[in-house]
JSON list of C-alpha atoms in Angstrom, two decimals:
[
{"chain": "C", "resi": 1, "resn": "GLU", "atom": "CA", "xyz": [-1.01, 16.99, 11.22]},
{"chain": "C", "resi": 2, "resn": "THR", "atom": "CA", "xyz": [0.70, 15.92, 7.97]},
{"chain": "C", "resi": 3, "resn": "GLY", "atom": "CA", "xyz": [0.18, 13.29, 5.45]},
{"chain": "C", "resi": 4, "resn": "VAL", "atom": "CA", "xyz": [-2.63, 10.76, 6.11]},
{"chain": "C", "resi": 5, "resn": "THR", "atom": "CA", "xyz": [-3.67, 10.04, 9.45]},
{"chain": "C", "resi": 6, "resn": "GLN", "atom": "CA", "xyz": [-5.87, 7.34, 11.03]},
{"chain": "C", "resi": 7, "resn": "THR", "atom": "CA", "xyz": [-7.70, 6.82, 14.24]},
{"chain": "C", "resi": 8, "resn": "PRO", "atom": "CA", "xyz": [-8.02, 5.05, 16.07]},
{"chain": "C", "resi": 9, "resn": "ARG", "atom": "CA", "xyz": [-4.63, 3.27, 15.97]},
{"chain": "C", "resi": 10, "resn": "HIS", "atom": "CA", "xyz": [-6.03, 0.03, 17.86]},
{"chain": "C", "resi": 11, "resn": "LEU", "atom": "CA", "xyz": [-9.43, -1.20, 18.29]},
{"chain": "C", "resi": 12, "resn": "VAL", "atom": "CA", "xyz": [-10.82, -4.21, 19.94]},
{"chain": "C", "resi": 13, "resn": "MET", "atom": "CA", "xyz": [-14.56, -4.78, 19.43]},
{"chain": "C", "resi": 14, "resn": "GLY", "atom": "CA", "xyz": [-16.98, -7.73, 19.98]},
{"chain": "C", "resi": 15, "resn": "MET", "atom": "CA", "xyz": [-18.72, -9.22, 17.25]},
{"chain": "C", "resi": 16, "resn": "THR", "atom": "CA", "xyz": [-21.89, -7.31, 18.07]},
{"chain": "C", "resi": 17, "resn": "ASN", "atom": "CA", "xyz": [-20.46, -3.99, 18.44]},
{"chain": "C", "resi": 18, "resn": "LYS", "atom": "CA", "xyz": [-20.51, -0.92, 16.00]},
{"chain": "C", "resi": 19, "resn": "LYS", "atom": "CA", "xyz": [-17.40, 1.16, 15.38]},
{"chain": "C", "resi": 20, "resn": "SER", "atom": "CA", "xyz": [-16.11, 3.64, 12.85]},
{"chain": "C", "resi": 21, "resn": "LEU", "atom": "CA", "xyz": [-12.39, 4.20, 11.53]},
{"chain": "C", "resi": 22, "resn": "LYS", "atom": "CA", "xyz": [-11.50, 7.40, 10.60]},
{"chain": "C", "resi": 23, "resn": "CYS", "atom": "CA", "xyz": [-8.83, 8.58, 7.88]},
{"chain": "C", "resi": 24, "resn": "GLU", "atom": "CA", "xyz": [-8.00, 12.02, 7.35]},
{"chain": "C", "resi": 25, "resn": "GLN", "atom": "CA", "xyz": [-5.58, 13.46, 4.48]},
{"chain": "C", "resi": 26, "resn": "HIS", "atom": "CA", "xyz": [-3.75, 16.70, 4.50]},
{"chain": "C", "resi": 27, "resn": "LEU", "atom": "CA", "xyz": [-2.14, 16.23, 1.30]},
{"chain": "C", "resi": 28, "resn": "GLY", "atom": "CA", "xyz": [-4.79, 17.94, -1.28]},
{"chain": "C", "resi": 29, "resn": "HIS", "atom": "CA", "xyz": [-5.59, 14.58, -2.82]},
{"chain": "C", "resi": 30, "resn": "ASN", "atom": "CA", "xyz": [-8.61, 13.83, -4.45]},
{"chain": "C", "resi": 31, "resn": "ALA", "atom": "CA", "xyz": [-8.59, 9.82, -4.32]},
{"chain": "C", "resi": 32, "resn": "MET", "atom": "CA", "xyz": [-8.86, 7.97, -1.12]},
{"chain": "C", "resi": 33, "resn": "TYR", "atom": "CA", "xyz": [-8.33, 4.12, -0.43]},
{"chain": "C", "resi": 34, "resn": "TRP", "atom": "CA", "xyz": [-9.26, 1.49, 1.98]},
{"chain": "C", "resi": 35, "resn": "TYR", "atom": "CA", "xyz": [-7.13, -1.43, 2.29]},
{"chain": "C", "resi": 36, "resn": "LYS", "atom": "CA", "xyz": [-7.23, -4.59, 4.28]},
{"chain": "C", "resi": 37, "resn": "GLN", "atom": "CA", "xyz": [-3.70, -6.07, 5.32]},
{"chain": "C", "resi": 38, "resn": "SER", "atom": "CA", "xyz": [-3.85, -9.58, 7.02]},
{"chain": "C", "resi": 39, "resn": "ALA", "atom": "CA", "xyz": [-0.92, -11.65, 7.89]},
{"chain": "C", "resi": 40, "resn": "LYS", "atom": "CA", "xyz": [0.75, -13.28, 4.84]},
{"chain": "C", "resi": 41, "resn": "LYS", "atom": "CA", "xyz": [-1.69, -12.21, 2.40]},
{"chain": "C", "resi": 42, "resn": "PRO", "atom": "CA", "xyz": [-1.10, -9.24, -0.08]},
{"chain": "C", "resi": 43, "resn": "LEU", "atom": "CA", "xyz": [-2.92, -5.89, 0.53]},
{"chain": "C", "resi": 44, "resn": "GLU", "atom": "CA", "xyz": [-6.44, -6.27, -0.27]},
{"chain": "C", "resi": 45, "resn": "LEU", "atom": "CA", "xyz": [-8.21, -3.46, -1.78]},
{"chain": "C", "resi": 46, "resn": "MET", "atom": "CA", "xyz": [-11.67, -2.71, -0.23]},
{"chain": "C", "resi": 47, "resn": "PHE", "atom": "CA", "xyz": [-12.98, 0.50, -1.48]},
{"chain": "C", "resi": 48, "resn": "VAL", "atom": "CA", "xyz": [-11.90, 3.58, -3.58]},
{"chain": "C", "resi": 49, "resn": "TYR", "atom": "CA", "xyz": [-13.49, 7.19, -3.81]},
{"chain": "C", "resi": 50, "resn": "SER", "atom": "CA", "xyz": [-12.44, 9.67, -6.21]},
{"chain": "C", "resi": 51, "resn": "LEU", "atom": "CA", "xyz": [-13.79, 13.26, -5.95]},
{"chain": "C", "resi": 52, "resn": "GLU", "atom": "CA", "xyz": [-15.88, 11.69, -3.16]},
{"chain": "C", "resi": 53, "resn": "GLU", "atom": "CA", "xyz": [-17.48, 8.93, -5.54]},
{"chain": "C", "resi": 54, "resn": "ARG", "atom": "CA", "xyz": [-17.51, 5.51, -4.84]},
{"chain": "C", "resi": 55, "resn": "VAL", "atom": "CA", "xyz": [-15.68, 4.29, -7.85]},
{"chain": "C", "resi": 56, "resn": "GLU", "atom": "CA", "xyz": [-14.39, 0.56, -6.57]},
{"chain": "C", "resi": 57, "resn": "ASN", "atom": "CA", "xyz": [-16.09, -1.75, -4.21]},
{"chain": "C", "resi": 58, "resn": "ASN", "atom": "CA", "xyz": [-14.12, -4.93, -4.29]},
{"chain": "C", "resi": 59, "resn": "SER", "atom": "CA", "xyz": [-16.67, -7.53, -3.05]},
{"chain": "C", "resi": 60, "resn": "VAL", "atom": "CA", "xyz": [-16.73, -6.40, 0.44]},
{"chain": "C", "resi": 61, "resn": "PRO", "atom": "CA", "xyz": [-19.16, -7.93, 2.63]},
{"chain": "C", "resi": 62, "resn": "SER", "atom": "CA", "xyz": [-21.63, -5.43, 3.55]},
{"chain": "C", "resi": 63, "resn": "ARG", "atom": "CA", "xyz": [-20.86, -5.41, 7.21]},
{"chain": "C", "resi": 64, "resn": "PHE", "atom": "CA", "xyz": [-18.15, -2.80, 6.17]},
{"chain": "C", "resi": 65, "resn": "SER", "atom": "CA", "xyz": [-19.84, 0.21, 5.01]},
{"chain": "C", "resi": 66, "resn": "PRO", "atom": "CA", "xyz": [-17.37, 3.19, 3.91]},
{"chain": "C", "resi": 67, "resn": "GLU", "atom": "CA", "xyz": [-18.65, 6.95, 3.92]},
{"chain": "C", "resi": 68, "resn": "CYS", "atom": "CA", "xyz": [-16.19, 9.77, 2.10]},
{"chain": "C", "resi": 69, "resn": "PRO", "atom": "CA", "xyz": [-18.09, 13.20, 3.26]},
{"chain": "C", "resi": 70, "resn": "ASN", "atom": "CA", "xyz": [-15.46, 15.38, 1.40]},
{"chain": "C", "resi": 71, "resn": "SER", "atom": "CA", "xyz": [-12.01, 14.59, -0.19]},
{"chain": "C", "resi": 72, "resn": "SER", "atom": "CA", "xyz": [-10.26, 15.02, 2.92]},
{"chain": "C", "resi": 73, "resn": "HIS", "atom": "CA", "xyz": [-11.74, 12.55, 5.24]},
{"chain": "C", "resi": 74, "resn": "LEU", "atom": "CA", "xyz": [-12.76, 8.58, 4.92]},
{"chain": "C", "resi": 75, "resn": "PHE", "atom": "CA", "xyz": [-14.80, 6.57, 7.28]},
{"chain": "C", "resi": 76, "resn": "LEU", "atom": "CA", "xyz": [-14.96, 2.58, 7.26]},
{"chain": "C", "resi": 77, "resn": "HIS", "atom": "CA", "xyz": [-18.08, 1.86, 9.50]},
{"chain": "C", "resi": 78, "resn": "LEU", "atom": "CA", "xyz": [-18.18, -1.48, 11.20]},
{"chain": "C", "resi": 79, "resn": "HIS", "atom": "CA", "xyz": [-20.67, -3.74, 12.62]},
{"chain": "C", "resi": 80, "resn": "THR", "atom": "CA", "xyz": [-21.32, -7.24, 13.29]},
{"chain": "C", "resi": 81, "resn": "LEU", "atom": "CA", "xyz": [-17.85, -8.13, 12.50]},
{"chain": "C", "resi": 82, "resn": "GLN", "atom": "CA", "xyz": [-16.18, -11.81, 12.33]},
{"chain": "C", "resi": 83, "resn": "PRO", "atom": "CA", "xyz": [-13.27, -12.90, 14.07]},
{"chain": "C", "resi": 84, "resn": "GLU", "atom": "CA", "xyz": [-11.43, -13.20, 10.56]},
{"chain": "C", "resi": 85, "resn": "ASP", "atom": "CA", "xyz": [-11.86, -9.40, 9.93]},
{"chain": "C", "resi": 86, "resn": "SER", "atom": "CA", "xyz": [-9.14, -9.11, 12.60]},
{"chain": "C", "resi": 87, "resn": "ALA", "atom": "CA", "xyz": [-6.31, -7.29, 10.41]},
{"chain": "C", "resi": 88, "resn": "LEU", "atom": "CA", "xyz": [-4.39, -4.06, 9.65]},
{"chain": "C", "resi": 89, "resn": "TYR", "atom": "CA", "xyz": [-6.86, -1.50, 8.04]},
{"chain": "C", "resi": 90, "resn": "LEU", "atom": "CA", "xyz": [-4.93, 1.09, 5.83]},
{"chain": "C", "resi": 91, "resn": "CYS", "atom": "CA", "xyz": [-6.04, 4.07, 4.41]},
{"chain": "C", "resi": 92, "resn": "ALA", "atom": "CA", "xyz": [-4.25, 6.08, 1.78]},
{"chain": "C", "resi": 93, "resn": "SER", "atom": "CA", "xyz": [-4.89, 8.74, -0.97]},
{"chain": "C", "resi": 94, "resn": "SER", "atom": "CA", "xyz": [-3.42, 9.86, -4.18]},
{"chain": "C", "resi": 95, "resn": "LEU", "atom": "CA", "xyz": [-3.48, 12.75, -6.48]},
{"chain": "C", "resi": 96, "resn": "HIS", "atom": "CA", "xyz": [-5.08, 12.42, -10.12]},
{"chain": "C", "resi": 97, "resn": "ARG", "atom": "CA", "xyz": [-2.63, 14.62, -11.81]},
{"chain": "C", "resi": 98, "resn": "ASP", "atom": "CA", "xyz": [-0.53, 14.14, -15.25]},
{"chain": "C", "resi": 99, "resn": "ASN", "atom": "CA", "xyz": [-1.53, 10.13, -14.56]},
{"chain": "C", "resi": 100, "resn": "SER", "atom": "CA", "xyz": [0.85, 10.02, -11.68]},
{"chain": "C", "resi": 101, "resn": "TYR", "atom": "CA", "xyz": [-1.20, 8.33, -8.71]},
{"chain": "C", "resi": 102, "resn": "GLU", "atom": "CA", "xyz": [1.10, 7.28, -6.33]},
{"chain": "C", "resi": 103, "resn": "GLN", "atom": "CA", "xyz": [-0.36, 6.39, -3.07]},
{"chain": "C", "resi": 104, "resn": "TYR", "atom": "CA", "xyz": [0.45, 7.90, 0.20]},
{"chain": "C", "resi": 105, "resn": "PHE", "atom": "CA", "xyz": [-0.38, 5.80, 3.25]},
{"chain": "C", "resi": 106, "resn": "GLY", "atom": "CA", "xyz": [-1.58, 6.15, 6.69]},
{"chain": "C", "resi": 107, "resn": "PRO", "atom": "CA", "xyz": [-0.15, 4.23, 9.50]},
{"chain": "C", "resi": 108, "resn": "GLY", "atom": "CA", "xyz": [-3.06, 2.04, 9.89]},
{"chain": "C", "resi": 109, "resn": "THR", "atom": "CA", "xyz": [-5.76, 0.86, 12.40]},
{"chain": "C", "resi": 110, "resn": "ARG", "atom": "CA", "xyz": [-5.18, -2.54, 13.96]},
{"chain": "C", "resi": 111, "resn": "LEU", "atom": "CA", "xyz": [-8.45, -3.88, 14.59]},
{"chain": "C", "resi": 112, "resn": "THR", "atom": "CA", "xyz": [-9.09, -7.12, 16.79]},
{"chain": "C", "resi": 113, "resn": "VAL", "atom": "CA", "xyz": [-12.42, -8.75, 16.75]},
{"chain": "C", "resi": 114, "resn": "THR", "atom": "CA", "xyz": [-13.38, -10.96, 19.78]},
{"chain": "W", "resi": 1, "resn": "ALA", "atom": "CA", "xyz": [-4.68, -10.01, -14.87]},
{"chain": "W", "resi": 2, "resn": "GLN", "atom": "CA", "xyz": [-2.28, -8.12, -12.93]},
{"chain": "W", "resi": 3, "resn": "SER", "atom": "CA", "xyz": [0.05, -9.76, -10.48]},
{"chain": "W", "resi": 4, "resn": "VAL", "atom": "CA", "xyz": [2.94, -9.59, -8.57]},
{"chain": "W", "resi": 5, "resn": "THR", "atom": "CA", "xyz": [5.53, -12.21, -7.27]},
{"chain": "W", "resi": 6, "resn": "GLN", "atom": "CA", "xyz": [8.21, -11.60, -4.45]},
{"chain": "W", "resi": 7, "resn": "PRO", "atom": "CA", "xyz": [9.69, -14.97, -4.37]},
{"chain": "W", "resi": 8, "resn": "ASP", "atom": "CA", "xyz": [11.67, -14.42, -1.22]},
{"chain": "W", "resi": 9, "resn": "ILE", "atom": "CA", "xyz": [9.72, -14.23, 2.17]},
{"chain": "W", "resi": 10, "resn": "HIS", "atom": "CA", "xyz": [12.40, -13.20, 4.37]},
{"chain": "W", "resi": 11, "resn": "ILE", "atom": "CA", "xyz": [15.76, -11.97, 3.39]},
{"chain": "W", "resi": 12, "resn": "THR", "atom": "CA", "xyz": [18.95, -11.69, 5.96]},
{"chain": "W", "resi": 13, "resn": "VAL", "atom": "CA", "xyz": [21.56, -9.35, 4.97]},
{"chain": "W", "resi": 14, "resn": "SER", "atom": "CA", "xyz": [24.78, -8.26, 7.05]},
{"chain": "W", "resi": 15, "resn": "GLU", "atom": "CA", "xyz": [24.87, -4.26, 8.09]},
{"chain": "W", "resi": 16, "resn": "GLY", "atom": "CA", "xyz": [27.06, -2.80, 5.22]},
{"chain": "W", "resi": 17, "resn": "ALA", "atom": "CA", "xyz": [26.30, -5.43, 2.73]},
{"chain": "W", "resi": 18, "resn": "SER", "atom": "CA", "xyz": [24.81, -5.17, -0.22]},
{"chain": "W", "resi": 19, "resn": "LEU", "atom": "CA", "xyz": [20.91, -5.86, -1.15]},
{"chain": "W", "resi": 20, "resn": "GLU", "atom": "CA", "xyz": [18.82, -6.80, -3.97]},
{"chain": "W", "resi": 21, "resn": "LEU", "atom": "CA", "xyz": [14.99, -7.42, -3.43]},
{"chain": "W", "resi": 22, "resn": "ARG", "atom": "CA", "xyz": [13.30, -9.26, -6.23]},
{"chain": "W", "resi": 23, "resn": "CYS", "atom": "CA", "xyz": [10.06, -8.54, -7.69]},
{"chain": "W", "resi": 24, "resn": "ASN", "atom": "CA", "xyz": [8.13, -9.98, -10.92]},
{"chain": "W", "resi": 25, "resn": "TYR", "atom": "CA", "xyz": [5.20, -8.69, -12.19]},
{"chain": "W", "resi": 26, "resn": "SER", "atom": "CA", "xyz": [2.35, -9.74, -14.99]},
{"chain": "W", "resi": 27, "resn": "TYR", "atom": "CA", "xyz": [0.89, -6.62, -16.52]},
{"chain": "W", "resi": 28, "resn": "GLY", "atom": "CA", "xyz": [-0.89, -6.39, -20.07]},
{"chain": "W", "resi": 29, "resn": "ALA", "atom": "CA", "xyz": [0.07, -2.84, -20.74]},
{"chain": "W", "resi": 30, "resn": "THR", "atom": "CA", "xyz": [2.91, -0.65, -19.70]},
{"chain": "W", "resi": 31, "resn": "PRO", "atom": "CA", "xyz": [3.10, -0.94, -16.13]},
{"chain": "W", "resi": 32, "resn": "TYR", "atom": "CA", "xyz": [3.48, 1.76, -13.26]},
{"chain": "W", "resi": 33, "resn": "LEU", "atom": "CA", "xyz": [5.61, 0.22, -10.52]},
{"chain": "W", "resi": 34, "resn": "PHE", "atom": "CA", "xyz": [6.40, 0.85, -6.96]},
{"chain": "W", "resi": 35, "resn": "TRP", "atom": "CA", "xyz": [8.33, -0.16, -4.22]},
{"chain": "W", "resi": 36, "resn": "TYR", "atom": "CA", "xyz": [7.03, 0.33, -0.49]},
{"chain": "W", "resi": 37, "resn": "VAL", "atom": "CA", "xyz": [8.81, -0.34, 2.97]},
{"chain": "W", "resi": 38, "resn": "GLN", "atom": "CA", "xyz": [6.69, -0.66, 5.99]},
{"chain": "W", "resi": 39, "resn": "SER", "atom": "CA", "xyz": [8.25, -0.57, 9.48]},
{"chain": "W", "resi": 40, "resn": "PRO", "atom": "CA", "xyz": [6.45, -2.82, 12.40]},
{"chain": "W", "resi": 41, "resn": "GLY", "atom": "CA", "xyz": [3.31, -0.92, 13.71]},
{"chain": "W", "resi": 42, "resn": "GLN", "atom": "CA", "xyz": [3.25, 1.49, 10.76]},
{"chain": "W", "resi": 43, "resn": "GLY", "atom": "CA", "xyz": [2.08, 2.29, 7.19]},
{"chain": "W", "resi": 44, "resn": "LEU", "atom": "CA", "xyz": [3.39, 1.84, 3.76]},
{"chain": "W", "resi": 45, "resn": "GLN", "atom": "CA", "xyz": [5.98, 4.48, 2.80]},
{"chain": "W", "resi": 46, "resn": "LEU", "atom": "CA", "xyz": [6.86, 4.97, -0.90]},
{"chain": "W", "resi": 47, "resn": "LEU", "atom": "CA", "xyz": [10.50, 4.26, -1.78]},
{"chain": "W", "resi": 48, "resn": "LEU", "atom": "CA", "xyz": [10.53, 4.89, -5.46]},
{"chain": "W", "resi": 49, "resn": "LYS", "atom": "CA", "xyz": [8.14, 4.69, -8.56]},
{"chain": "W", "resi": 50, "resn": "TYR", "atom": "CA", "xyz": [8.79, 3.86, -12.48]},
{"chain": "W", "resi": 51, "resn": "PHE", "atom": "CA", "xyz": [6.40, 5.22, -14.72]},
{"chain": "W", "resi": 52, "resn": "SER", "atom": "CA", "xyz": [8.48, 5.82, -17.67]},
{"chain": "W", "resi": 53, "resn": "GLY", "atom": "CA", "xyz": [11.58, 6.98, -19.35]},
{"chain": "W", "resi": 54, "resn": "ASP", "atom": "CA", "xyz": [15.23, 5.97, -17.59]},
{"chain": "W", "resi": 55, "resn": "THR", "atom": "CA", "xyz": [14.88, 2.32, -16.42]},
{"chain": "W", "resi": 56, "resn": "LEU", "atom": "CA", "xyz": [17.04, 2.87, -13.22]},
{"chain": "W", "resi": 57, "resn": "VAL", "atom": "CA", "xyz": [15.34, 4.88, -10.86]},
{"chain": "W", "resi": 58, "resn": "GLN", "atom": "CA", "xyz": [16.41, 6.35, -7.61]},
{"chain": "W", "resi": 59, "resn": "GLY", "atom": "CA", "xyz": [14.58, 6.61, -4.29]},
{"chain": "W", "resi": 60, "resn": "ILE", "atom": "CA", "xyz": [14.82, 7.53, -0.99]},
{"chain": "W", "resi": 61, "resn": "LYS", "atom": "CA", "xyz": [17.14, 6.27, 1.75]},
{"chain": "W", "resi": 62, "resn": "GLY", "atom": "CA", "xyz": [19.44, 5.04, -1.05]},
{"chain": "W", "resi": 63, "resn": "PHE", "atom": "CA", "xyz": [17.29, 2.70, -2.67]},
{"chain": "W", "resi": 64, "resn": "GLU", "atom": "CA", "xyz": [17.32, 2.14, -6.15]},
{"chain": "W", "resi": 65, "resn": "ALA", "atom": "CA", "xyz": [15.36, -0.10, -8.72]},
{"chain": "W", "resi": 66, "resn": "GLU", "atom": "CA", "xyz": [15.77, -1.15, -12.51]},
{"chain": "W", "resi": 67, "resn": "PHE", "atom": "CA", "xyz": [12.98, -2.20, -15.24]},
{"chain": "W", "resi": 68, "resn": "LYS", "atom": "CA", "xyz": [13.56, -4.44, -17.10]},
{"chain": "W", "resi": 69, "resn": "ARG", "atom": "CA", "xyz": [10.69, -5.31, -19.27]},
{"chain": "W", "resi": 70, "resn": "SER", "atom": "CA", "xyz": [12.11, -8.44, -21.22]},
{"chain": "W", "resi": 71, "resn": "GLN", "atom": "CA", "xyz": [12.25, -10.09, -17.52]},
{"chain": "W", "resi": 72, "resn": "SER", "atom": "CA", "xyz": [9.23, -8.45, -16.10]},
{"chain": "W", "resi": 73, "resn": "SER", "atom": "CA", "xyz": [11.17, -7.46, -13.26]},
{"chain": "W", "resi": 74, "resn": "PHE", "atom": "CA", "xyz": [11.78, -4.59, -11.05]},
{"chain": "W", "resi": 75, "resn": "ASN", "atom": "CA", "xyz": [14.45, -5.28, -8.47]},
{"chain": "W", "resi": 76, "resn": "LEU", "atom": "CA", "xyz": [15.20, -3.64, -5.64]},
{"chain": "W", "resi": 77, "resn": "ARG", "atom": "CA", "xyz": [18.73, -2.57, -4.49]},
{"chain": "W", "resi": 78, "resn": "LYS", "atom": "CA", "xyz": [20.64, -1.15, -2.24]},
{"chain": "W", "resi": 79, "resn": "PRO", "atom": "CA", "xyz": [24.79, -0.86, -1.95]},
{"chain": "W", "resi": 80, "resn": "SER", "atom": "CA", "xyz": [25.29, -0.86, 1.47]},
{"chain": "W", "resi": 81, "resn": "VAL", "atom": "CA", "xyz": [22.44, -1.78, 4.26]},
{"chain": "W", "resi": 82, "resn": "HIS", "atom": "CA", "xyz": [21.85, -0.13, 7.52]},
{"chain": "W", "resi": 83, "resn": "TRP", "atom": "CA", "xyz": [20.31, -1.86, 10.66]},
{"chain": "W", "resi": 84, "resn": "SER", "atom": "CA", "xyz": [17.46, 0.75, 10.33]},
{"chain": "W", "resi": 85, "resn": "ASP", "atom": "CA", "xyz": [16.66, -0.91, 6.88]},
{"chain": "W", "resi": 86, "resn": "ALA", "atom": "CA", "xyz": [15.21, -3.94, 8.64]},
{"chain": "W", "resi": 87, "resn": "ALA", "atom": "CA", "xyz": [11.47, -4.02, 7.56]},
{"chain": "W", "resi": 88, "resn": "GLU", "atom": "CA", "xyz": [8.98, -5.47, 5.25]},
{"chain": "W", "resi": 89, "resn": "TYR", "atom": "CA", "xyz": [9.10, -4.40, 1.57]},
{"chain": "W", "resi": 90, "resn": "PHE", "atom": "CA", "xyz": [6.52, -4.28, -0.88]},
{"chain": "W", "resi": 91, "resn": "CYS", "atom": "CA", "xyz": [6.39, -4.14, -4.82]},
{"chain": "W", "resi": 92, "resn": "ALA", "atom": "CA", "xyz": [3.10, -3.19, -6.46]},
{"chain": "W", "resi": 93, "resn": "VAL", "atom": "CA", "xyz": [2.21, -2.59, -10.13]},
{"chain": "W", "resi": 94, "resn": "GLY", "atom": "CA", "xyz": [-0.80, -0.63, -11.48]},
{"chain": "W", "resi": 95, "resn": "GLY", "atom": "CA", "xyz": [-1.55, 0.96, -14.69]},
{"chain": "W", "resi": 96, "resn": "ARG", "atom": "CA", "xyz": [-2.43, 4.13, -16.42]},
{"chain": "W", "resi": 97, "resn": "LYS", "atom": "CA", "xyz": [-5.59, 5.64, -15.82]},
{"chain": "W", "resi": 98, "resn": "ASN", "atom": "CA", "xyz": [-8.12, 8.36, -16.85]},
{"chain": "W", "resi": 99, "resn": "THR", "atom": "CA", "xyz": [-10.38, 8.07, -14.14]},
{"chain": "W", "resi": 100, "resn": "GLY", "atom": "CA", "xyz": [-8.77, 9.94, -10.89]},
{"chain": "W", "resi": 101, "resn": "PHE", "atom": "CA", "xyz": [-7.17, 6.60, -9.25]},
{"chain": "W", "resi": 102, "resn": "GLN", "atom": "CA", "xyz": [-5.52, 3.81, -9.71]},
{"chain": "W", "resi": 103, "resn": "LYS", "atom": "CA", "xyz": [-6.12, 0.29, -8.78]},
{"chain": "W", "resi": 104, "resn": "LEU", "atom": "CA", "xyz": [-2.50, -1.23, -7.20]},
{"chain": "W", "resi": 105, "resn": "VAL", "atom": "CA", "xyz": [-1.64, -4.93, -6.72]},
{"chain": "W", "resi": 106, "resn": "PHE", "atom": "CA", "xyz": [0.85, -5.59, -4.37]},
{"chain": "W", "resi": 107, "resn": "GLY", "atom": "CA", "xyz": [3.01, -8.65, -3.73]},
{"chain": "W", "resi": 108, "resn": "THR", "atom": "CA", "xyz": [3.18, -10.31, -0.55]},
{"chain": "W", "resi": 109, "resn": "GLY", "atom": "CA", "xyz": [6.07, -8.81, 0.81]},
{"chain": "W", "resi": 110, "resn": "THR", "atom": "CA", "xyz": [9.92, -9.52, 1.74]},
{"chain": "W", "resi": 111, "resn": "ARG", "atom": "CA", "xyz": [10.81, -9.33, 5.06]},
{"chain": "W", "resi": 112, "resn": "LEU", "atom": "CA", "xyz": [14.41, -7.76, 5.48]},
{"chain": "W", "resi": 113, "resn": "LEU", "atom": "CA", "xyz": [16.30, -9.04, 8.27]},
{"chain": "W", "resi": 114, "resn": "VAL", "atom": "CA", "xyz": [19.79, -7.01, 9.27]},
{"chain": "W", "resi": 115, "resn": "SER", "atom": "CA", "xyz": [22.40, -8.92, 11.11]},
{"chain": "W", "resi": 116, "resn": "PRO", "atom": "CA", "xyz": [25.35, -6.90, 12.89]}
]
């Protein structure tokens, strides 16, 4: 595997379910990000982990819970979601080097909450 | 506060014609600017970036962009569009960070349609 991978690619869940999204980067990066992409809205940054420490949390509801066990893996744990949480969830990673932080994105998980 | 405006929601271009996608940003210091492309069902792919130096930057797939500080713009161009360029294009702005990550602000995107 190369780049940034995300599983599953598609997920349908009920409002009472608990599920997790997984992201893995194979680029040797040390920062990882979760974004939410909804129709007709700009990408929304949800969480940032730098060197496995959460450094940004953009007022995201507690029903979304991130976890970064190491620099290559990032999870987003979901529970009691609402229909408005249906969206494409994108993971990205970047490398802290010479102030050059371009982010590389995974293909996303298309989440539908029923 | 940082912001990015992409004034065109949709653009249709004939195959072989030239393309320019507009991007205007608001940022209080020297910006880092990016263009990403997203094909249906895919994540975002970095086309090009501007950090400093030459204001005309070359990217992948034959794209280029020009940073114009006086106009707060970073427009994306391609001299001859191919049908495979049909996708959604996102402009993003961020700043210099010493904290090991960068917070990007994205525009709402421009959907490019290519007609035969």
